[in-house]
PDB file of C-alpha atoms and ligand atoms in Angstrom:
ATOM      1  CA  MET W 895     112.489  91.205  80.172  1.00  0.00           C
ATOM      2  CA  ASP W 896     113.635  89.404  83.295  1.00  0.00           C
ATOM      3  CA  ILE W 897     114.849  91.093  86.460  1.00  0.00           C
ATOM      4  CA  PHE W 898     117.025  88.979  88.597  1.00  0.00           C
ATOM      5  CA  VAL W 899     117.157  90.090  92.292  1.00  0.00           C
ATOM      6  CA  CYS W 900     120.060  88.698  94.311  1.00  0.00           C
ATOM      7  CA  ILE W 901     118.964  86.597  97.182  1.00  0.00           C
ATOM      8  CA  GLY W 902     122.495  85.809  98.231  1.00  0.00           C
ATOM      9  CA  SER W 903     122.966  85.909 101.880  1.00  0.00           C
ATOM     10  CA  SER W 904     124.351  89.543 102.009  1.00  0.00           C
ATOM     11  CA  CYS W 905     121.690  91.005  99.757  1.00  0.00           C
ATOM     12  CA  HIS W 906     119.145  88.908 101.621  1.00  0.00           C
ATOM     13  CA  LEU W 907     120.198  90.450 104.906  1.00  0.00           C
ATOM     14  CA  LYS W 908     119.922  93.951 103.392  1.00  0.00           C
ATOM     15  CA  GLY W 909     116.291  93.333 102.292  1.00  0.00           C
ATOM     16  CA  SER W 910     116.154  91.737  98.847  1.00  0.00           C
ATOM     17  CA  TYR W 911     112.744  90.322  99.746  1.00  0.00           C
ATOM     18  CA  ASP W 912     111.467  93.836 100.362  1.00  0.00           C
ATOM     19  CA  ILE W 913     112.912  94.763  96.836  1.00  0.00           C
ATOM     20  CA  ILE W 914     111.053  91.826  95.312  1.00  0.00           C
ATOM     21  CA  GLN W 915     107.844  92.966  96.841  1.00  0.00           C
ATOM     22  CA  LEU W 916     108.266  96.446  95.817  1.00  0.00           C
ATOM     23  CA  LEU W 917     109.119  95.318  92.257  1.00  0.00           C
ATOM     24  CA  ASN W 918     105.987  93.099  92.005  1.00  0.00           C
ATOM     25  CA  GLU W 919     103.773  95.979  93.333  1.00  0.00           C
ATOM     26  CA  ARG W 920     105.336  98.525  90.845  1.00  0.00           C
ATOM     27  CA  ILE W 921     105.158  96.161  87.937  1.00  0.00           C
ATOM     28  CA  ARG W 922     101.316  95.525  88.768  1.00  0.00           C
ATOM     29  CA  ARG W 923     100.706  99.261  89.319  1.00  0.00           C
ATOM     30  CA  ASP W 924     102.356 100.115  85.928  1.00  0.00           C
ATOM     31  CA  GLY W 925     100.533  97.275  84.192  1.00  0.00           C
ATOM     32  CA  LEU W 926     103.941  95.647  82.963  1.00  0.00           C
ATOM     33  CA  GLU W 927     103.113  92.055  83.984  1.00  0.00           C
ATOM     34  CA  ASP W 928     103.326  90.883  80.417  1.00  0.00           C
ATOM     35  CA  ARG W 929     106.699  92.628  79.832  1.00  0.00           C
ATOM     36  CA  VAL W 930     108.669  92.130  83.025  1.00  0.00           C
ATOM     37  CA  GLU W 931     109.313  89.006  85.122  1.00  0.00           C
ATOM     38  CA  VAL W 932     110.971  89.031  88.562  1.00  0.00           C
ATOM     39  CA  LYS W 933     113.277  86.247  89.510  1.00  0.00           C
ATOM     40  CA  GLY W 934     115.650  85.394  92.225  1.00  0.00           C
ATOM     41  CA  SER W 935     119.322  85.026  91.555  1.00  0.00           C
ATOM     42  CA  PHE W 936     122.431  83.640  93.553  1.00  0.00           C
ATOM     43  CA  CYS W 937     125.151  86.228  94.251  1.00  0.00           C
ATOM     44  CA  LEU W 938     125.836  88.764  91.609  1.00  0.00           C
ATOM     45  CA  GLY W 939     129.210  89.466  92.941  1.00  0.00           C
ATOM     46  CA  HIS W 940     128.493  93.014  94.463  1.00  0.00           C
ATOM     47  CA  CYS W 941     127.804  91.872  98.073  1.00  0.00           C
ATOM     48  CA  THR W 942     129.276  94.980  99.772  1.00  0.00           C
ATOM     49  CA  ASP W 943     127.077  97.321  97.595  1.00  0.00           C
ATOM     50  CA  GLY W 944     123.607  96.696  99.058  1.00  0.00           C
ATOM     51  CA  VAL W 945     120.819  94.755  97.230  1.00  0.00           C
ATOM     52  CA  SER W 946     121.843  93.947  93.728  1.00  0.00           C
ATOM     53  CA  MET W 947     119.796  93.056  90.722  1.00  0.00           C
ATOM     54  CA  ARG W 948     120.414  92.333  87.217  1.00  0.00           C
ATOM     55  CA  VAL W 949     118.222  94.000  84.639  1.00  0.00           C
ATOM     56  CA  GLY W 950     118.990  92.635  81.232  1.00  0.00           C
ATOM     57  CA  ASP W 951     122.722  92.872  80.995  1.00  0.00           C
ATOM     58  CA  THR W 952     122.942  95.618  83.547  1.00  0.00           C
ATOM     59  CA  ILE W 953     123.973  95.124  87.180  1.00  0.00           C
ATOM     60  CA  VAL W 954     122.169  97.627  89.465  1.00  0.00           C
ATOM     61  CA  THR W 955     123.664  97.734  92.993  1.00  0.00           C
ATOM     62  CA  GLY W 956     122.648  99.420  96.117  1.00  0.00           C
ATOM     63  CA  VAL W 957     118.875  99.203  95.714  1.00  0.00           C
ATOM     64  CA  SER W 958     116.890 100.216  98.818  1.00  0.00           C
ATOM     65  CA  ARG W 959     113.476 100.956  99.810  1.00  0.00           C
ATOM     66  CA  GLU W 960     114.337 104.686  99.714  1.00  0.00           C
ATOM     67  CA  ASN W 961     115.808 104.742  96.311  1.00  0.00           C
ATOM     68  CA  PHE W 962     113.633 101.950  94.741  1.00  0.00           C
ATOM     69  CA  ASP W 963     111.376 104.258  92.483  1.00  0.00           C
ATOM     70  CA  ASP W 964     114.405 106.013  91.073  1.00  0.00           C
ATOM     71  CA  LYS W 965     116.314 102.878  90.192  1.00  0.00           C
ATOM     72  CA  PHE W 966     113.108 101.420  88.787  1.00  0.00           C
ATOM     73  CA  GLU W 967     112.577 104.338  86.571  1.00  0.00           C
ATOM     74  CA  GLU W 968     116.055 104.667  85.410  1.00  0.00           C
ATOM     75  CA  TYR W 969     116.951 100.950  84.791  1.00  0.00           C
ATOM     76  CA  VAL W 970     113.694  99.158  84.350  1.00  0.00           C
ATOM     77  CA  LEU W 971     111.701 101.648  82.460  1.00  0.00           C
ATOM     78  CA  GLY W 972     114.703 102.940  80.800  1.00  0.00           C
ATOM     79  CA  ALA W 973     115.329  99.622  79.451  1.00  0.00           C
ATOM     80  CA  LEU W 974     111.929  99.101  78.240  1.00  0.00           C
ATOM     81  CA  GLU W 975     111.928 102.265  76.358  1.00  0.00           C
ATOM     82  CA  ARG W 976     115.163 101.449  74.434  1.00  0.00           C
TER      83      ARG W 976
HETATM   84  S1  FES G 951     124.858  88.398  97.964  1.00  0.00           S
HETATM   85 FE1  FES G 951     124.019  89.826  96.614  1.00  0.00          FE
HETATM   86  S2  FES G 951     125.713  90.482  95.341  1.00  0.00           S
HETATM   87 FE2  FES G 951     126.408  88.967  96.646  1.00  0.00          FE
END
């Protein structure tokens, strides 16, 4: 499964590189390297909603350091379990 993190200018300013780092750390910690790959993406069209990412067909907005684990569990682990 691919996760595309928006690195458009608005999301970049809101910390997309932090989110990419958190994703890579969490994927390593959970041993998901063979199942999940993190990629960068151009603007996903949700610039005012904080850092956006696309997990499969789902756009996840407002990702921050604070809510990262919740979003990861809901959208990434949730999608892998389906
Ligand atoms: S810059 Fe990220 S959604 Fe537009």
